[in-house]
């Protein structure tokens, strides 16, 4: 029996009775951001606890990991009189700083549109714009632009067929988290679906925190912005002087 299987057996034994419920485990529930942090990978594993025989059609699994929300103002540029200027602007009220979805099958097979609306699972469902000016008739295009930019940068991802589901009972997947993580709580959700309908769900959190020098600099920038600004200026001046001195030295040789 592998270590992962043994953990799942213990989790199953501890879960209260139910028709079909999720038992979840995480390889780690906290990510520390230090000066040499270049990303992380979280292993998410679990099992289905059931008190009835396995039913048909088969279950599917959806796993989501969401970073802290951020408010963004998206501007559209237009060319006027030969120069590019800011034209319309729309405020995106809720845009996760990170959002990853992993599924056990193609998206269309794991959940219906109605269930997605109800539970807010897909990327468009967790990214919303509000307060668009009356002059902006295509505000949803601004939201789609935010999604497209984040998908291109890798901070938003839909990873289909990446959840391994064994014997309709054990499942696991891994979520890659980039280096530019925002500090805070990362809600993690697991959905069991059958015929596109959610039959069970489970929620937990992964904590992302700065440590060491990163933590010290972050705290100073918030609590002592004047000192932080002066220190940044001094470092910039010293770096410029050092580069100039090195250039003169190399040129003299």
Short mmCIF file of C-alpha atoms in Angstrom, two decimals:
data_model
loop_
_atom_site.label_atom_id
_atom_site.label_comp_id
_atom_site.label_asym_id
_atom_site.label_seq_id
_atom_site.Cartn_x
_atom_site.Cartn_y
_atom_site.Cartn_z
CA UNK A 1 0.00 0.00 0.00
CA UNK A 2 1.46 3.35 -1.03
CA UNK A 3 1.67 6.34 1.31
CA UNK A 4 -0.98 8.20 -0.73
CA UNK A 5 -3.39 5.24 -0.60
CA UNK A 6 -2.86 4.87 3.15
CA UNK A 7 -3.71 8.55 3.69
CA UNK A 8 -6.88 8.18 1.66
CA UNK A 9 -7.94 5.13 3.66
CA UNK A 10 -7.54 7.10 6.90
CA UNK A 11 -9.53 10.00 5.46
CA UNK A 12 -12.32 7.69 4.37
CA UNK A 13 -12.54 6.13 7.82
CA UNK A 14 -12.88 9.56 9.45
CA UNK A 15 -15.67 10.90 7.19
CA UNK A 16 -19.31 10.79 8.37
CA UNK A 17 -21.75 8.60 6.46
CA UNK A 18 -23.33 10.01 3.32
CA UNK A 19 -24.41 9.08 -0.21
CA UNK A 20 -21.35 10.41 -2.04
CA UNK A 21 -19.01 12.84 -0.31
CA UNK A 22 -15.55 14.24 -1.00
CA UNK A 23 -12.55 13.44 1.18
CA UNK A 24 -9.65 15.78 0.40
CA UNK A 25 -5.93 15.90 1.03
CA UNK A 26 -3.22 18.41 0.10
CA UNK A 27 0.49 17.80 -0.29
CA UNK A 28 0.91 21.16 1.46
CA UNK A 29 -1.54 23.75 2.76
CA UNK A 30 0.90 26.68 2.84
CA UNK A 31 3.20 28.21 0.22
CA UNK A 32 6.08 30.43 1.34
CA UNK A 33 7.34 33.17 -1.00
CA UNK A 34 11.03 33.96 -0.51
CA UNK A 35 13.55 35.88 -2.63
CA UNK A 36 14.39 32.75 -4.65
CA UNK A 37 10.79 31.55 -5.06
CA UNK A 38 10.20 30.47 -8.67
CA UNK A 39 6.81 28.79 -8.41
CA UNK A 40 5.30 25.79 -6.70
CA UNK A 41 3.24 22.70 -7.42
CA UNK A 42 0.45 21.52 -5.14
CA UNK A 43 -0.65 17.88 -5.19
CA UNK A 44 -4.36 17.60 -4.48
CA UNK A 45 -5.69 14.11 -3.78
CA UNK A 46 -8.89 12.70 -2.41
CA UNK A 47 -11.51 10.00 -2.43
CA UNK A 48 -15.23 9.50 -2.71
CA UNK A 49 -16.90 8.23 0.45
CA UNK A 50 -20.15 6.41 -0.31
CA UNK A 51 -22.58 4.25 1.61
CA UNK A 52 -24.26 2.92 -1.52
CA UNK A 53 -22.96 0.94 -4.51
CA UNK A 54 -21.25 2.90 -7.31
CA UNK A 55 -23.95 4.31 -9.55
CA UNK A 56 -24.07 4.96 -13.28
CA UNK A 57 -23.25 7.07 -15.23
CA UNK A 58 -19.74 7.60 -13.83
CA UNK A 59 -18.67 10.49 -11.64
CA UNK A 60 -16.44 13.33 -12.83
CA UNK A 61 -14.19 15.59 -10.73
CA UNK A 62 -13.47 19.33 -10.95
CA UNK A 63 -10.73 21.00 -8.86
CA UNK A 64 -10.29 24.78 -8.65
CA UNK A 65 -7.66 26.92 -6.92
CA UNK A 66 -8.38 30.67 -6.77
CA UNK A 67 -6.12 33.55 -5.75
CA UNK A 68 -7.26 36.69 -3.90
CA UNK A 69 -9.58 38.97 -5.89
CA UNK A 70 -8.31 42.25 -7.27
CA UNK A 71 -10.13 45.23 -8.77
CA UNK A 72 -8.91 46.35 -12.16
CA UNK A 73 -9.66 49.28 -14.44
CA UNK A 74 -9.41 48.19 -18.06
CA UNK A 75 -8.95 50.91 -20.66
CA UNK A 76 -9.40 50.73 -24.40
CA UNK A 77 -7.02 52.70 -26.58
CA UNK A 78 -8.11 54.35 -29.81
CA UNK A 79 -6.14 56.14 -32.47
CA UNK A 80 -7.23 59.76 -32.67
CA UNK A 81 -5.52 62.50 -34.69
CA UNK A 82 -2.59 60.16 -35.34
CA UNK A 83 -1.88 59.23 -31.69
CA UNK A 84 -3.10 56.48 -29.38
CA UNK A 85 -5.19 57.74 -26.43
CA UNK A 86 -7.26 56.13 -23.69
CA UNK A 87 -10.91 55.99 -24.71
CA UNK A 88 -13.45 53.89 -22.79
CA UNK A 89 -12.76 52.39 -19.37
CA UNK A 90 -14.56 49.65 -17.42
CA UNK A 91 -13.92 48.54 -13.85
CA UNK A 92 -13.61 44.80 -13.38
CA UNK A 93 -14.97 44.33 -9.87
CA UNK A 94 -13.76 40.80 -9.17
CA UNK A 95 -10.81 39.30 -11.01
CA UNK A 96 -8.83 36.55 -9.26
CA UNK A 97 -5.10 37.15 -9.22
CA UNK A 98 -4.75 33.41 -10.01
CA UNK A 99 -7.27 30.81 -11.10
CA UNK A 100 -6.68 27.22 -12.16
CA UNK A 101 -9.22 24.54 -13.02
CA UNK A 102 -8.44 20.84 -13.40
CA UNK A 103 -11.03 18.34 -14.66
CA UNK A 104 -11.23 14.57 -15.11
CA UNK A 105 -12.77 14.90 -18.60
CA UNK A 106 -13.41 17.58 -21.24
CA UNK A 107 -15.21 20.61 -19.78
CA UNK A 108 -18.46 20.02 -21.71
CA UNK A 109 -18.72 16.53 -20.19
CA UNK A 110 -18.14 17.43 -16.54
CA UNK A 111 -20.65 20.24 -15.93
CA UNK A 112 -23.65 21.88 -17.54
CA UNK A 113 -23.97 25.60 -18.20
CA UNK A 114 -26.73 25.89 -15.58
CA UNK A 115 -24.62 24.22 -12.88
CA UNK A 116 -21.66 26.41 -13.79
CA UNK A 117 -23.84 29.49 -13.30
CA UNK A 118 -25.09 28.17 -9.97
CA UNK A 119 -21.69 27.33 -8.50
CA UNK A 120 -19.47 29.89 -10.31
CA UNK A 121 -16.76 27.51 -11.49
CA UNK A 122 -15.56 28.51 -14.97
CA UNK A 123 -13.14 31.37 -15.55
CA UNK A 124 -15.79 33.78 -16.95
CA UNK A 125 -18.04 33.07 -13.94
CA UNK A 126 -15.39 34.24 -11.44
CA UNK A 127 -14.47 37.38 -13.41
CA UNK A 128 -17.11 40.09 -13.32
CA UNK A 129 -17.37 43.72 -14.43
CA UNK A 130 -19.71 46.26 -12.85
CA UNK A 131 -20.45 49.93 -13.23
CA UNK A 132 -19.76 50.16 -16.94
CA UNK A 133 -20.59 53.65 -18.30
CA UNK A 134 -23.73 53.88 -20.40
CA UNK A 135 -21.56 54.91 -23.35
CA UNK A 136 -19.80 51.53 -23.30
CA UNK A 137 -22.01 49.06 -25.15
CA UNK A 138 -19.58 46.13 -25.14
CA UNK A 139 -18.42 46.01 -21.51
CA UNK A 140 -18.08 42.22 -21.62
CA UNK A 141 -15.24 42.66 -24.11
CA UNK A 142 -13.23 44.34 -21.35
CA UNK A 143 -13.76 41.34 -19.08
CA UNK A 144 -12.77 39.00 -21.88
CA UNK A 145 -9.61 41.05 -22.38
CA UNK A 146 -8.67 40.53 -18.71
CA UNK A 147 -9.25 36.80 -19.09
CA UNK A 148 -7.22 36.63 -22.31
CA UNK A 149 -4.26 38.49 -20.80
CA UNK A 150 -4.22 36.23 -17.73
CA UNK A 151 -4.54 33.08 -19.83
CA UNK A 152 -1.60 34.18 -21.98
CA UNK A 153 0.49 34.87 -18.86
CA UNK A 154 -0.41 31.50 -17.31
CA UNK A 155 -2.21 32.89 -14.25
CA UNK A 156 -5.57 31.60 -15.55
CA UNK A 157 -5.74 28.01 -16.79
CA UNK A 158 -8.31 25.36 -17.65
CA UNK A 159 -6.55 21.99 -17.57
CA UNK A 160 -8.90 19.36 -18.95
CA UNK A 161 -8.32 15.62 -18.45
CA UNK A 162 -5.67 16.28 -15.77
CA UNK A 163 -7.53 14.78 -12.80
CA UNK A 164 -6.86 11.05 -12.53
CA UNK A 165 -9.92 9.17 -11.25
CA UNK A 166 -9.33 5.55 -10.24
CA UNK A 167 -12.14 3.04 -9.78
CA UNK A 168 -14.61 5.91 -9.43
CA UNK A 169 -13.20 6.39 -5.90
CA UNK A 170 -9.65 7.77 -5.73
CA UNK A 171 -8.61 10.95 -7.54
CA UNK A 172 -5.55 13.19 -7.71
CA UNK A 173 -4.14 16.10 -9.69
CA UNK A 174 -1.40 18.70 -9.42
CA UNK A 175 -1.79 22.47 -9.74
CA UNK A 176 1.19 24.54 -10.88
CA UNK A 177 1.42 27.93 -9.18
CA UNK A 178 3.59 30.63 -10.83
CA UNK A 179 6.33 32.71 -9.22
CA UNK A 180 4.30 35.94 -9.19
CA UNK A 181 1.76 34.81 -6.60
CA UNK A 182 -0.25 37.34 -4.60
CA UNK A 183 -0.10 36.90 -0.85
CA UNK A 184 -3.29 35.69 0.81
CA UNK A 185 -5.75 32.81 1.10
CA UNK A 186 -6.32 30.64 -1.98
CA UNK A 187 -9.75 28.96 -1.78
CA UNK A 188 -9.60 25.42 -3.14
CA UNK A 189 -12.80 23.67 -4.24
CA UNK A 190 -13.57 20.14 -5.36
CA UNK A 191 -16.80 19.23 -7.13
CA UNK A 192 -18.15 15.75 -7.87
CA UNK A 193 -20.49 15.75 -10.84
CA UNK A 194 -22.67 13.18 -12.58
CA UNK A 195 -24.23 13.89 -15.94
CA UNK A 196 -23.02 17.48 -15.59
CA UNK A 197 -24.77 18.07 -12.26
CA UNK A 198 -22.93 18.73 -8.98
CA UNK A 199 -23.63 15.94 -6.48
CA UNK A 200 -21.09 16.92 -3.81
CA UNK A 201 -18.52 19.63 -3.11
CA UNK A 202 -15.76 20.40 -0.63
CA UNK A 203 -13.84 23.61 0.15
CA UNK A 204 -10.56 24.38 1.89
CA UNK A 205 -7.78 26.99 1.65
CA UNK A 206 -4.10 27.18 0.77
CA UNK A 207 -2.19 29.99 2.51
CA UNK A 208 0.40 31.92 0.49
CA UNK A 209 2.71 34.06 2.63
CA UNK A 210 5.90 36.02 2.08
CA UNK A 211 8.82 35.03 4.32
CA UNK A 212 12.32 36.31 5.07
CA UNK A 213 13.50 39.37 3.16
CA UNK A 214 10.34 39.39 1.03
CA UNK A 215 8.19 39.60 4.17
CA UNK A 216 10.34 42.38 5.64
CA UNK A 217 10.26 44.49 2.47
CA UNK A 218 6.52 43.96 2.01
CA UNK A 219 5.78 45.01 5.61
CA UNK A 220 8.02 48.08 5.35
CA UNK A 221 6.37 49.21 2.09
CA UNK A 222 2.98 49.13 3.85
CA UNK A 223 3.86 50.39 7.32
CA UNK A 224 6.79 52.76 6.60
CA UNK A 225 6.42 53.90 2.97
CA UNK A 226 8.73 56.93 3.41
CA UNK A 227 11.64 54.83 4.67
CA UNK A 228 10.94 52.21 2.00
CA UNK A 229 10.99 54.88 -0.72
CA UNK A 230 14.24 56.41 0.54
CA UNK A 231 15.87 53.01 0.79
CA UNK A 232 14.77 52.14 -2.76
CA UNK A 233 16.20 55.44 -4.00
CA UNK A 234 19.50 54.83 -2.21
CA UNK A 235 19.75 51.32 -3.71
CA UNK A 236 19.04 52.68 -7.19
CA UNK A 237 21.73 55.37 -6.81
CA UNK A 238 24.25 52.86 -5.50
CA UNK A 239 23.47 50.44 -8.33
CA UNK A 240 23.88 53.22 -10.91
CA UNK A 241 27.18 54.35 -9.40
CA UNK A 242 28.45 50.76 -9.27
CA UNK A 243 27.56 50.13 -12.90
CA UNK A 244 29.27 53.38 -13.95
CA UNK A 245 32.42 52.53 -11.99
CA UNK A 246 32.54 49.04 -13.48
CA UNK A 247 32.15 50.48 -16.99
CA UNK A 248 35.04 52.93 -16.42
CA UNK A 249 37.18 50.13 -15.06
CA UNK A 250 36.54 47.88 -18.05
CA UNK A 251 37.07 50.76 -20.48
CA UNK A 252 40.35 51.70 -18.79
CA UNK A 253 41.66 48.18 -19.29
#
